[in-house]
Amino acid sequence: MQRDQLADFLRRRRETIRPAEVGLADSPRRRTSGLRREEVAMLAGISVDYVVRLEQGRSSQPSTQLLGALARALRLSDDERDHLFHLAGHRPPPADGVARLARAGLIRMLDLLGDTPAVVLSDLGEVLAQNRAARLLMDDLTGFTDYRRYLVYRWFTEPAARAAHPPDQQEHQARQAVADLRAAAGRRSGDPTVAGLIERLEAVSADFRRLWAEHEVAVRRANRKTLLHPRVGRLVVDCETLFTPDQGQQLLVFTPADAETRERLELLRVLGIEEFPMDAPVR
């Protein structure tokens, strides 16, 4: 671990980012040319003290999970992210596969979308990043581990994952999830991660085995779905998907399909502001 170089790199990257680039309010009265340490800590979901120790070269070796959070908070490019991992004494994430961090360009698009809920997904349905509006809509989905990282796995193994959808739409959503996984499995033939996920799902879910046996294939690009939110009720949203050229990651954007949903999403945003002040970390 190259502590001094890591400290210098993090400090310089922090100083080059304007608050508006990461969705924070800017002010002419700011004394800092870039982000404050407190803002980096909030965006990365870590303590201010740890950010200070990192920038002073006094920290313990950061974990790969923490480095990923810092890379997202500082909007690092792929090359900068790899450099960060090297300085911290870790191998960078692989260039492909589900362990990959969200691409820097997609993270920037999350920022630009503002109050429109959006998430970055891997091709196997792991949520790699969310903007604040998406966290208000569906909670934070980035902290799951093992097979629970994948939306399709939670759908077939956890009733709570299906509870956000009306019962009469759950079969349709299940078929779409399986058809999308089938397409990913075709693109990544021989990948042990994909094979392991499918094997595990077949072992634990009769519904998955039934739908998998039908061999339906379809990449989800546009979709309308109804969500049952515990705070604001029924929401009808259009889902639009933007893929990276290799189809390894996707940006999924949720927009209101009717006026009532638009009003309820605005209410949800206001409720979120009241519950989570802008100067407090949101997790």
XYZ file of C-alpha atoms in Angstrom, residues 45-215:
171
model
C -21.099 6.385 3.182
C -18.003 6.409 5.416
C -16.881 8.466 8.400
C -15.273 11.883 8.006
C -12.488 10.746 10.334
C -11.550 7.938 7.948
C -11.449 10.323 4.979
C -9.134 12.587 6.994
C -6.841 9.683 7.887
C -6.744 8.526 4.257
C -5.747 11.991 3.050
C -3.107 12.272 5.765
C -1.595 8.851 4.996
C -2.486 7.486 8.438
C -5.197 4.970 7.556
C -5.275 1.215 7.635
C -5.542 -0.508 4.249
C -9.019 0.273 2.864
C -11.166 -2.642 1.724
C -12.128 -3.122 -1.909
C -15.740 -2.270 -0.975
C -14.638 1.033 0.527
C -12.468 1.795 -2.501
C -15.448 1.184 -4.744
C -17.506 3.640 -2.696
C -14.739 6.249 -2.935
C -14.431 5.704 -6.686
C -18.148 6.379 -7.093
C -18.101 9.391 -4.747
C -15.150 10.984 -6.577
C -16.510 10.084 -10.037
C -13.288 8.370 -11.035
C -12.785 7.178 -14.582
C -12.021 3.491 -15.134
C -8.279 4.225 -15.325
C -8.385 6.378 -12.202
C -10.343 3.708 -10.345
C -7.751 1.067 -11.254
C -4.984 3.425 -10.090
C -6.791 3.897 -6.782
C -6.901 0.141 -6.234
C -3.206 -0.227 -7.077
C -2.207 2.528 -4.645
C -4.218 0.822 -1.908
C -2.481 -2.502 -2.530
C -5.403 -4.301 -4.211
C -5.951 -5.766 -7.650
C -8.439 -3.671 -9.628
C -11.862 -5.186 -10.373
C -11.877 -7.369 -13.507
C -12.651 -5.726 -16.820
C -15.745 -7.881 -17.153
C -18.014 -9.944 -14.950
C -20.451 -9.102 -12.180
C -17.751 -7.881 -9.779
C -17.195 -4.783 -11.921
C -17.949 -1.364 -10.465
C -20.406 0.948 -12.158
C -18.816 2.722 -15.113
C -17.879 6.333 -14.484
C -19.993 7.603 -17.390
C -23.103 5.916 -16.033
C -22.454 7.374 -12.580
C -22.326 10.846 -14.133
C -25.630 10.189 -15.866
C -27.155 9.268 -12.506
C -26.140 12.709 -11.263
C -27.582 14.464 -14.305
C -30.951 12.753 -13.886
C -31.476 14.584 -10.599
C -34.923 13.802 -9.164
C -35.622 11.075 -11.735
C -35.051 7.632 -10.153
C -32.302 5.665 -11.897
C -30.013 2.719 -11.152
C -26.959 1.127 -12.743
C -27.225 -2.658 -13.087
C -24.852 -5.400 -14.130
C -26.033 -7.738 -16.882
C -27.012 -10.245 -14.158
C -29.166 -7.714 -12.332
C -26.851 -6.626 -9.543
C -27.516 -3.008 -8.522
C -24.122 -1.296 -8.800
C -25.247 2.276 -8.080
C -28.401 4.301 -7.430
C -29.173 7.979 -7.269
C -30.977 9.405 -4.282
C -34.378 9.386 -6.007
C -34.016 5.649 -6.651
C -33.159 5.005 -3.004
C -36.337 6.795 -1.982
C -38.303 4.725 -4.478
C -36.887 1.280 -3.657
C -34.462 1.590 -0.709
C -30.724 1.048 -0.981
C -30.133 -2.106 -3.038
C -26.336 -1.925 -3.262
C -25.398 -3.636 -0.011
C -26.401 -7.245 -0.670
C -23.820 -10.034 -0.784
C -23.485 -13.527 -2.291
C -26.423 -14.619 -4.445
C -28.676 -12.006 -2.825
C -26.842 -9.388 -4.886
C -28.928 -10.387 -7.890
C -32.468 -9.107 -8.287
C -33.554 -12.326 -9.991
C -32.338 -14.419 -7.054
C -34.211 -12.338 -4.477
C -37.314 -12.402 -6.674
C -37.532 -16.195 -6.578
C -36.372 -16.712 -2.998
C -37.721 -13.793 -0.935
C -41.445 -12.912 -0.813
C -40.564 -9.336 0.180
C -38.919 -8.812 -3.213
C -42.216 -9.566 -4.964
C -44.388 -7.600 -2.527
C -43.632 -4.337 -4.316
C -45.560 -5.624 -7.364
C -49.311 -6.325 -7.589
C -50.074 -10.075 -7.484
C -51.609 -10.048 -10.964
C -48.334 -8.738 -12.456
C -45.888 -11.007 -10.657
C -45.981 -13.832 -13.211
C -45.194 -11.379 -16.009
C -42.309 -9.865 -14.045
C -40.963 -13.340 -13.249
C -41.020 -14.340 -16.922
C -39.208 -11.165 -17.911
C -36.533 -11.731 -15.284
C -35.904 -15.299 -16.417
C -35.891 -14.400 -20.115
C -33.387 -11.618 -19.432
C -31.149 -14.007 -17.463
C -31.361 -16.497 -20.332
C -30.093 -13.817 -22.734
C -27.211 -12.936 -20.399
C -26.330 -16.618 -20.040
C -26.157 -16.935 -23.834
C -23.796 -13.969 -24.132
C -21.595 -15.284 -21.322
C -21.511 -18.947 -22.225
C -19.123 -20.866 -20.003
C -18.941 -18.158 -17.323
C -18.859 -19.925 -13.923
C -20.579 -16.989 -12.192
C -23.597 -17.258 -14.471
C -23.663 -21.045 -14.265
C -23.478 -20.922 -10.476
C -26.372 -18.480 -10.230
C -28.584 -20.586 -12.489
C -27.678 -23.793 -10.652
C -28.492 -22.208 -7.323
C -31.837 -20.874 -8.535
C -32.810 -24.262 -9.948
C -31.986 -25.843 -6.595
C -34.084 -23.483 -4.467
C -37.056 -22.420 -6.630
C -39.623 -24.601 -8.394
C -41.041 -21.508 -10.106
C -37.644 -20.694 -11.556
C -37.184 -24.271 -12.787
C -40.599 -24.113 -14.493
C -39.869 -20.850 -16.303
C -36.255 -21.701 -17.131
C -37.386 -24.901 -18.834
C -39.524 -22.849 -21.261
C -36.351 -21.282 -22.743
